[in-house]
Coordinates of C-alpha atoms in Angstrom, one line a residue:
Chain R
M1 CA 12.3 -13.2 7.0
A2 CA 9.9 -16.1 7.3
R3 CA 7.1 -13.7 6.7
D4 CA 8.7 -12.6 3.4
E5 CA 9.0 -16.2 2.2
V6 CA 5.3 -16.7 2.7
R7 CA 4.5 -13.5 0.9
K8 CA 6.6 -14.4 -2.2
I9 CA 3.9 -16.2 -4.0
L10 CA 1.9 -15.6 -7.2
P11 CA -1.7 -16.9 -7.7
A12 CA -0.2 -19.7 -9.8
D13 CA 1.4 -21.1 -6.7
I14 CA -1.9 -21.8 -4.9
K15 CA -2.4 -25.5 -4.7
R16 CA -5.8 -26.7 -6.0
E17 CA -7.7 -29.6 -4.4
V18 CA -8.9 -32.4 -6.6
L19 CA -12.5 -33.5 -6.5
I20 CA -13.3 -37.0 -7.7
R21 CA -16.6 -37.5 -9.6
D22 CA -16.0 -41.1 -10.7
E23 CA -13.7 -43.3 -8.6
S24 CA -13.7 -46.2 -11.0
A25 CA -12.8 -44.6 -14.4
E26 CA -9.7 -46.0 -16.1
T27 CA -7.7 -45.1 -19.1
N28 CA -6.6 -47.5 -21.9
P29 CA -2.8 -47.4 -22.1
K30 CA -3.0 -48.1 -25.9
W31 CA -4.5 -44.7 -26.7
G32 CA -2.8 -41.4 -26.6
F33 CA 0.8 -40.1 -26.1
P34 CA 1.6 -39.0 -22.5
P35 CA 4.4 -36.4 -22.6
E36 CA 7.2 -38.9 -21.7
K37 CA 6.1 -41.3 -24.5
R38 CA 6.2 -38.9 -27.4
P39 CA 8.8 -39.6 -30.1
M40 CA 11.2 -36.6 -30.5
E41 CA 9.6 -35.2 -33.6
M42 CA 6.1 -35.3 -31.9
H43 CA 7.6 -33.9 -28.7
M44 CA 8.7 -30.9 -30.7
Q45 CA 5.3 -30.6 -32.5
F46 CA 3.6 -30.3 -29.1
G47 CA 6.5 -28.5 -27.3
I48 CA 7.2 -25.3 -25.5
I49 CA 10.7 -23.9 -24.8
N50 CA 11.5 -22.2 -21.5
L51 CA 13.8 -19.7 -23.2
D52 CA 16.2 -17.4 -21.6
K53 CA 15.9 -14.4 -23.9
P54 CA 19.2 -12.4 -24.4
P55 CA 19.1 -8.6 -24.2
G56 CA 19.2 -7.1 -27.7
P57 CA 16.6 -8.5 -30.1
T58 CA 12.8 -8.0 -29.8
S59 CA 10.8 -11.0 -28.6
H60 CA 9.4 -11.2 -32.1
E61 CA 12.9 -11.5 -33.7
V62 CA 13.8 -14.3 -31.2
V63 CA 10.7 -16.3 -32.3
A64 CA 11.6 -15.7 -36.0
W65 CA 15.1 -17.0 -35.4
I66 CA 13.8 -20.1 -33.6
K67 CA 11.4 -20.8 -36.5
R68 CA 14.2 -20.5 -39.1
L69 CA 16.9 -22.4 -37.1
F70 CA 14.6 -25.4 -36.3
N71 CA 12.6 -25.4 -39.6
L72 CA 9.3 -24.7 -37.9
S73 CA 6.2 -23.4 -39.6
K74 CA 4.6 -21.9 -36.4
A75 CA 5.8 -20.6 -33.1
G76 CA 4.7 -18.0 -30.6
H77 CA 5.8 -16.4 -27.3
G78 CA 4.0 -15.9 -24.1
G79 CA 4.2 -12.3 -23.2
T80 CA 6.5 -9.8 -24.9
L81 CA 9.8 -8.8 -23.3
D82 CA 11.3 -5.4 -24.5
P83 CA 14.5 -5.6 -26.5
K84 CA 16.8 -4.7 -23.6
V85 CA 15.1 -7.1 -21.2
S86 CA 16.3 -10.6 -20.7
G87 CA 14.9 -13.7 -19.0
I88 CA 11.9 -16.1 -19.2
L89 CA 10.3 -16.0 -22.6
P90 CA 8.2 -19.2 -23.2
V91 CA 8.2 -20.0 -26.9
A92 CA 5.5 -22.5 -27.9
L93 CA 6.1 -24.5 -31.1
E94 CA 4.0 -25.8 -34.0
R95 CA 0.8 -27.4 -32.8
A96 CA 1.3 -26.1 -29.3
T97 CA 1.6 -22.5 -30.5
R98 CA -1.7 -21.3 -29.1
V99 CA -1.0 -22.6 -25.5
V100 CA 0.6 -19.3 -25.0
Q101 CA -2.9 -18.0 -24.4
A102 CA -2.8 -19.8 -21.1
L103 CA 0.4 -17.8 -20.1
L104 CA -0.6 -14.3 -21.2
P105 CA -2.9 -13.8 -18.1
A106 CA -0.5 -15.5 -15.7
G107 CA 1.5 -13.7 -13.0
K108 CA 5.1 -12.6 -13.8
E109 CA 8.2 -12.0 -11.6
Y110 CA 11.1 -9.7 -12.4
V111 CA 14.4 -8.7 -11.0
A112 CA 14.9 -5.0 -11.6
L113 CA 17.6 -2.4 -11.1
M114 CA 16.2 1.0 -10.3
H115 CA 18.5 4.1 -10.5
L116 CA 17.5 7.0 -8.3
H117 CA 18.2 10.5 -9.5
D118 CA 19.4 11.7 -6.1
D119 CA 20.4 10.3 -2.7
V120 CA 17.6 8.8 -0.5
P121 CA 18.1 7.2 3.0
E122 CA 17.8 3.4 2.8
E123 CA 14.9 3.3 5.4
K124 CA 12.9 5.6 3.2
I125 CA 13.5 3.5 0.1
N126 CA 12.4 0.4 2.0
A127 CA 9.3 2.0 3.4
V128 CA 8.1 3.6 0.1
M129 CA 8.6 0.4 -1.8
R130 CA 6.6 -1.6 0.7
E131 CA 3.7 0.8 0.1
F132 CA 3.6 -0.2 -3.6
E133 CA 2.6 -3.7 -2.7
G134 CA -1.1 -4.3 -3.4
E135 CA -3.2 -2.5 -6.0
I136 CA -1.6 0.2 -8.1
I137 CA -2.9 2.4 -10.9
Q138 CA -1.1 2.5 -14.3
R139 CA -1.7 3.8 -17.8
P140 CA -0.3 1.7 -20.6
P141 CA 2.7 3.5 -22.3
L142 CA 2.5 5.4 -25.6
R143 CA 4.0 2.5 -27.5
S144 CA 1.6 -0.2 -26.4
A145 CA -0.8 -2.6 -28.0
V146 CA -3.6 -2.1 -25.5
K147 CA -6.0 0.7 -25.1
R148 CA -4.4 3.5 -23.1
R149 CA -6.9 3.9 -20.3
L150 CA -6.1 3.9 -16.6
R151 CA -6.2 0.5 -15.1
T152 CA -5.3 -1.1 -11.8
R153 CA -2.8 -3.9 -11.5
K154 CA -1.7 -6.0 -8.5
V155 CA 1.8 -6.0 -7.1
Y156 CA 1.9 -9.3 -5.2
Y157 CA 5.3 -8.6 -3.6
I158 CA 8.4 -6.4 -3.7
D159 CA 11.6 -7.6 -2.1
V160 CA 14.5 -5.1 -1.9
L161 CA 17.6 -7.2 -2.4
E162 CA 20.3 -4.6 -2.3
I163 CA 20.8 -0.9 -2.1
D164 CA 24.1 0.5 -3.4
G165 CA 24.1 4.3 -3.3
R166 CA 21.4 5.3 -5.9
D167 CA 21.1 1.8 -7.3
V168 CA 18.3 -0.4 -5.9
L169 CA 18.1 -4.0 -6.8
F170 CA 14.7 -5.6 -6.2
R171 CA 12.5 -8.6 -7.0
V172 CA 8.9 -8.0 -7.8
G173 CA 5.9 -10.3 -8.5
V174 CA 3.1 -8.8 -10.5
E175 CA -0.2 -9.4 -12.3
A176 CA 0.0 -9.8 -16.0
G177 CA 0.2 -6.5 -17.9
T178 CA 2.0 -4.5 -15.1
Y179 CA 4.7 -2.2 -16.6
I180 CA 7.8 -2.3 -14.5
R181 CA 9.4 0.7 -16.1
S182 CA 6.3 2.7 -15.1
L183 CA 6.3 1.2 -11.6
I184 CA 9.8 2.4 -11.2
H185 CA 9.0 5.8 -12.5
H186 CA 6.2 6.1 -9.9
L187 CA 8.5 4.9 -7.2
G188 CA 10.9 7.7 -8.2
L189 CA 8.0 10.2 -7.9
A190 CA 7.0 8.8 -4.5
L191 CA 10.6 9.1 -3.3
G192 CA 10.7 12.7 -4.5
V193 CA 13.9 12.4 -6.4
G194 CA 12.9 10.6 -9.6
A195 CA 14.1 7.3 -10.9
H196 CA 14.5 5.2 -14.0
M197 CA 14.8 1.5 -14.8
A198 CA 18.4 0.7 -15.5
E199 CA 18.1 -3.0 -16.1
L200 CA 15.4 -5.7 -16.1
R201 CA 15.2 -9.4 -16.2
R202 CA 12.1 -11.6 -16.0
T203 CA 12.5 -14.5 -13.6
R204 CA 9.1 -16.1 -13.9
S205 CA 6.1 -16.3 -16.2
G206 CA 3.3 -18.4 -14.7
P207 CA 4.6 -22.0 -14.4
F208 CA 7.9 -21.2 -16.2
K209 CA 10.8 -20.4 -13.8
E210 CA 14.5 -20.2 -13.6
D211 CA 15.2 -23.9 -13.1
E212 CA 16.9 -26.8 -15.0
T213 CA 14.4 -26.3 -17.9
L214 CA 15.5 -22.8 -18.7
V215 CA 17.7 -22.8 -21.8
T216 CA 19.7 -20.2 -23.8
L217 CA 19.6 -19.8 -27.6
H218 CA 23.1 -21.1 -27.8
D219 CA 22.4 -24.3 -25.9
L220 CA 19.1 -24.8 -27.8
L221 CA 20.9 -24.6 -31.1
D222 CA 23.7 -26.9 -30.0
Y223 CA 21.4 -29.5 -28.6
Y224 CA 19.5 -29.4 -31.9
H225 CA 22.7 -30.1 -33.8
F226 CA 23.6 -33.0 -31.4
W227 CA 20.2 -34.5 -32.2
K228 CA 20.2 -33.9 -36.0
E229 CA 23.9 -34.5 -36.7
D230 CA 25.1 -36.7 -34.0
G231 CA 22.0 -38.7 -33.3
V232 CA 22.0 -37.7 -29.6
E233 CA 18.4 -36.8 -28.7
E234 CA 18.5 -36.5 -24.9
Y235 CA 19.7 -32.9 -24.7
F236 CA 17.3 -31.4 -27.2
R237 CA 14.4 -33.4 -25.6
K238 CA 15.2 -31.9 -22.2
A239 CA 15.4 -28.4 -23.8
I240 CA 11.8 -28.7 -24.9
Q241 CA 8.9 -29.0 -22.4
P242 CA 5.7 -30.7 -23.2
M243 CA 2.8 -28.3 -23.8
E244 CA 1.2 -29.6 -20.6
K245 CA 3.8 -27.6 -18.7
A246 CA 2.1 -24.4 -19.9
V247 CA -1.2 -25.3 -18.2
E248 CA 0.3 -26.3 -14.9
H249 CA -1.1 -23.2 -13.2
L250 CA -4.6 -23.5 -14.6
P251 CA -7.6 -25.3 -13.0
K252 CA -8.2 -28.6 -14.7
V253 CA -10.9 -31.0 -15.6
W254 CA -10.0 -34.7 -16.3
I255 CA -12.2 -36.6 -18.7
R256 CA -12.9 -40.2 -19.5
D257 CA -11.3 -41.8 -22.6
S258 CA -14.8 -42.0 -24.3
A259 CA -15.1 -38.2 -24.1
V260 CA -11.7 -37.3 -25.6
A261 CA -12.3 -37.9 -29.3
A262 CA -15.6 -36.0 -29.1
V263 CA -13.8 -33.0 -27.6
T264 CA -11.1 -33.2 -30.3
Y265 CA -13.9 -33.1 -32.9
G266 CA -15.1 -29.8 -31.4
A267 CA -17.8 -31.0 -29.0
D268 CA -18.2 -29.1 -25.8
L269 CA -17.5 -31.1 -22.6
A270 CA -20.7 -32.5 -21.0
V271 CA -20.8 -33.3 -17.3
P272 CA -21.0 -37.1 -17.7
G273 CA -17.6 -37.1 -19.4
V274 CA -15.9 -35.5 -16.3
V275 CA -14.0 -38.0 -14.0
K276 CA -12.3 -35.5 -11.7
L277 CA -11.7 -31.8 -11.4
N278 CA -10.1 -29.1 -9.4
K279 CA -12.0 -27.3 -6.7
G280 CA -12.8 -23.7 -6.9
I281 CA -13.7 -23.4 -10.6
K282 CA -16.2 -20.6 -11.4
P283 CA -18.3 -20.1 -14.5
G284 CA -16.2 -18.2 -17.1
D285 CA -12.8 -19.4 -15.8
L286 CA -10.2 -20.6 -18.3
V287 CA -9.7 -24.3 -17.7
A288 CA -7.5 -27.1 -19.1
V289 CA -9.3 -30.3 -20.3
M290 CA -7.0 -33.3 -19.6
T291 CA -7.0 -37.0 -20.2
L292 CA -6.5 -39.4 -17.3
K293 CA -2.9 -39.8 -18.6
D294 CA -2.5 -36.0 -17.9
E295 CA -2.3 -35.1 -21.6
L296 CA -3.7 -31.7 -22.6
V297 CA -6.8 -32.1 -24.8
A298 CA -8.1 -28.6 -25.0
L299 CA -8.5 -25.2 -23.3
G300 CA -12.0 -23.9 -22.6
K301 CA -14.3 -21.7 -20.5
A302 CA -16.0 -23.3 -17.6
K303 CA -19.8 -23.1 -17.8
M304 CA -20.4 -24.3 -14.3
S305 CA -18.8 -24.2 -10.9
S306 CA -16.7 -27.1 -9.6
Q307 CA -19.6 -28.0 -7.2
E308 CA -22.1 -28.1 -10.1
M309 CA -19.8 -30.3 -12.2
L310 CA -19.5 -32.6 -9.3
N311 CA -23.2 -32.9 -8.4
K312 CA -25.1 -32.5 -11.7
G313 CA -26.0 -35.5 -13.9
K314 CA -26.0 -33.6 -17.3
G315 CA -25.3 -30.3 -19.0
I316 CA -22.3 -28.6 -20.6
A317 CA -19.4 -28.3 -18.1
V318 CA -16.8 -26.7 -20.4
D319 CA -17.2 -24.6 -23.6
V320 CA -14.3 -25.9 -25.6
D321 CA -12.3 -23.2 -27.2
K322 CA -8.9 -24.4 -28.5
V323 CA -8.2 -28.1 -29.2
F324 CA -4.6 -29.2 -29.1
M325 CA -4.8 -33.0 -29.2
P326 CA -4.9 -34.6 -32.6
R327 CA -8.1 -36.5 -33.5
E328 CA -6.3 -39.8 -34.1
W329 CA -5.0 -40.2 -30.6
Y330 CA -8.2 -41.5 -29.1
P331 CA -10.9 -43.6 -31.0
K332 CA -14.3 -42.2 -31.8
M333 CA -16.7 -43.6 -29.2
W334 CA -20.0 -41.8 -29.8
Chain O
M1 CA 26.6 -1.9 -22.2
R2 CA 28.1 -3.0 -18.9
W3 CA 25.5 -5.0 -17.0
R4 CA 25.1 -4.6 -13.3
I5 CA 22.6 -7.3 -12.3
R6 CA 24.6 -10.3 -11.3
K7 CA 23.6 -13.8 -10.2
C8 CA 25.2 -16.4 -8.0
P9 CA 25.6 -19.7 -10.1
E10 CA 25.6 -21.7 -6.8
C11 CA 22.5 -20.5 -4.9
G12 CA 20.7 -18.4 -7.5
R13 CA 20.8 -15.2 -5.4
Y14 CA 20.6 -11.9 -7.4
T15 CA 23.1 -9.3 -6.4
L16 CA 25.1 -6.3 -7.6
K17 CA 28.2 -7.7 -5.9
E18 CA 31.1 -9.8 -7.4
V19 CA 30.9 -12.2 -4.5
C20 CA 27.6 -13.8 -3.4
P21 CA 26.4 -12.3 -0.1
V22 CA 24.8 -15.6 0.8
C23 CA 27.2 -18.4 -0.1
G24 CA 30.4 -16.6 -1.0
A25 CA 30.7 -17.9 -4.6
E26 CA 31.8 -15.7 -7.5
T27 CA 28.8 -14.2 -9.2
K28 CA 28.2 -13.8 -13.0
V29 CA 26.2 -11.3 -15.2
A30 CA 22.6 -12.5 -15.0
H31 CA 21.8 -12.0 -18.6
P32 CA 22.6 -14.7 -21.2
P33 CA 25.2 -13.8 -23.9
K34 CA 24.3 -12.1 -27.1
F35 CA 23.1 -14.5 -29.8
S36 CA 23.5 -14.1 -33.6
P37 CA 21.4 -16.3 -35.8
E38 CA 24.4 -16.6 -38.1
D39 CA 26.2 -18.0 -35.1
P40 CA 29.7 -17.8 -36.7
Y41 CA 31.6 -19.7 -34.1
G42 CA 28.9 -22.4 -33.4
E43 CA 31.1 -25.2 -34.7
Y44 CA 33.9 -24.3 -32.3
R45 CA 31.5 -24.0 -29.4
R46 CA 29.9 -27.3 -30.1
R47 CA 33.3 -29.0 -30.4
L48 CA 34.1 -27.9 -26.9
K49 CA 30.6 -28.7 -25.6
K50 CA 30.7 -32.2 -27.0
E51 CA 34.0 -32.9 -25.2
I52 CA 32.4 -31.7 -21.9
L53 CA 29.2 -33.7 -22.4
G54 CA 31.1 -36.7 -23.7
I55 CA 29.4 -36.9 -27.0
G56 CA 31.5 -38.9 -29.5
V57 CA 32.5 -37.0 -32.7
K58 CA 31.0 -38.7 -35.7
K59 CA 33.6 -39.7 -38.3

């Protein structure tokens, strides 16, 4: 069993070392709004909900309801769940809407119920399911947004939880874009009897998990009422996560105060602005640009490796792509 | 539809059984309840929830 525990990890779980470039850099407490210091209205403007989607509506409908119920102008979800599927559907709000782009490529975990079309001995089920760990080949389904060409996807782990006759309950961790319905169909073919997906629930999307932050639509709406009508803010505040939560799994580059405003005005990040960074960044990687208060400034593409950012004296370190921080939070210092 | 995937509210274990095989607690359907944006009984639900959370009713 200990072996299984070790195997049960997604790439998002791998801890990243921090490399320090400038030991002495400090941040001015007067500037910026670290997540825990944002007034409720602002917290919402830069917030993301770890929503427990109910079975029934499409993911798009759920986002439309949230926009209407909370009077929002923008919102978006990180990774579509089919109508019948429940579970983790991160919904980013207003000025945080585009952080979902950090979640789309992140690993996902599901609990699935497979129904076999004939009896199969348990040992055979376990053996065949173990074989599906690793690289598998899939073709996107007919009703799909992506081009329907064969592609490989990684199955990080499959844990059979229970077998009850022809019903097999299992937990599976996969690379983004893996179709569980199709995985189950192929398991059925491999077992020789055929199978279909009877039920599915997503239990993880990158940094979003089934923990105390996961909230249902009912609770969310009630907590909103408690804030708006009863003046009790704490429940709604806890129901919304800061946008920083959505980049927890990404490699990060922390920058000095004097570089923040320039980045919010669209400048790419130059090496001298870097104070510390995660190890293992490669050119082309999606990285989160952070302040020394751990506020998200922007998302961008690394132009250098971690080692180069650490050793070089000049040059562009990150090609800034999406800016989230408002320009007024840090003063212009160039 | 009758859902089969259940979850233990105590230890978080997923199961098909009514009783958690790990800690023995009674399990619940893993999926959250249906939501309607019209939410016809929201007021009643919130009245009960306020009592549980200890939120004073504004007069």
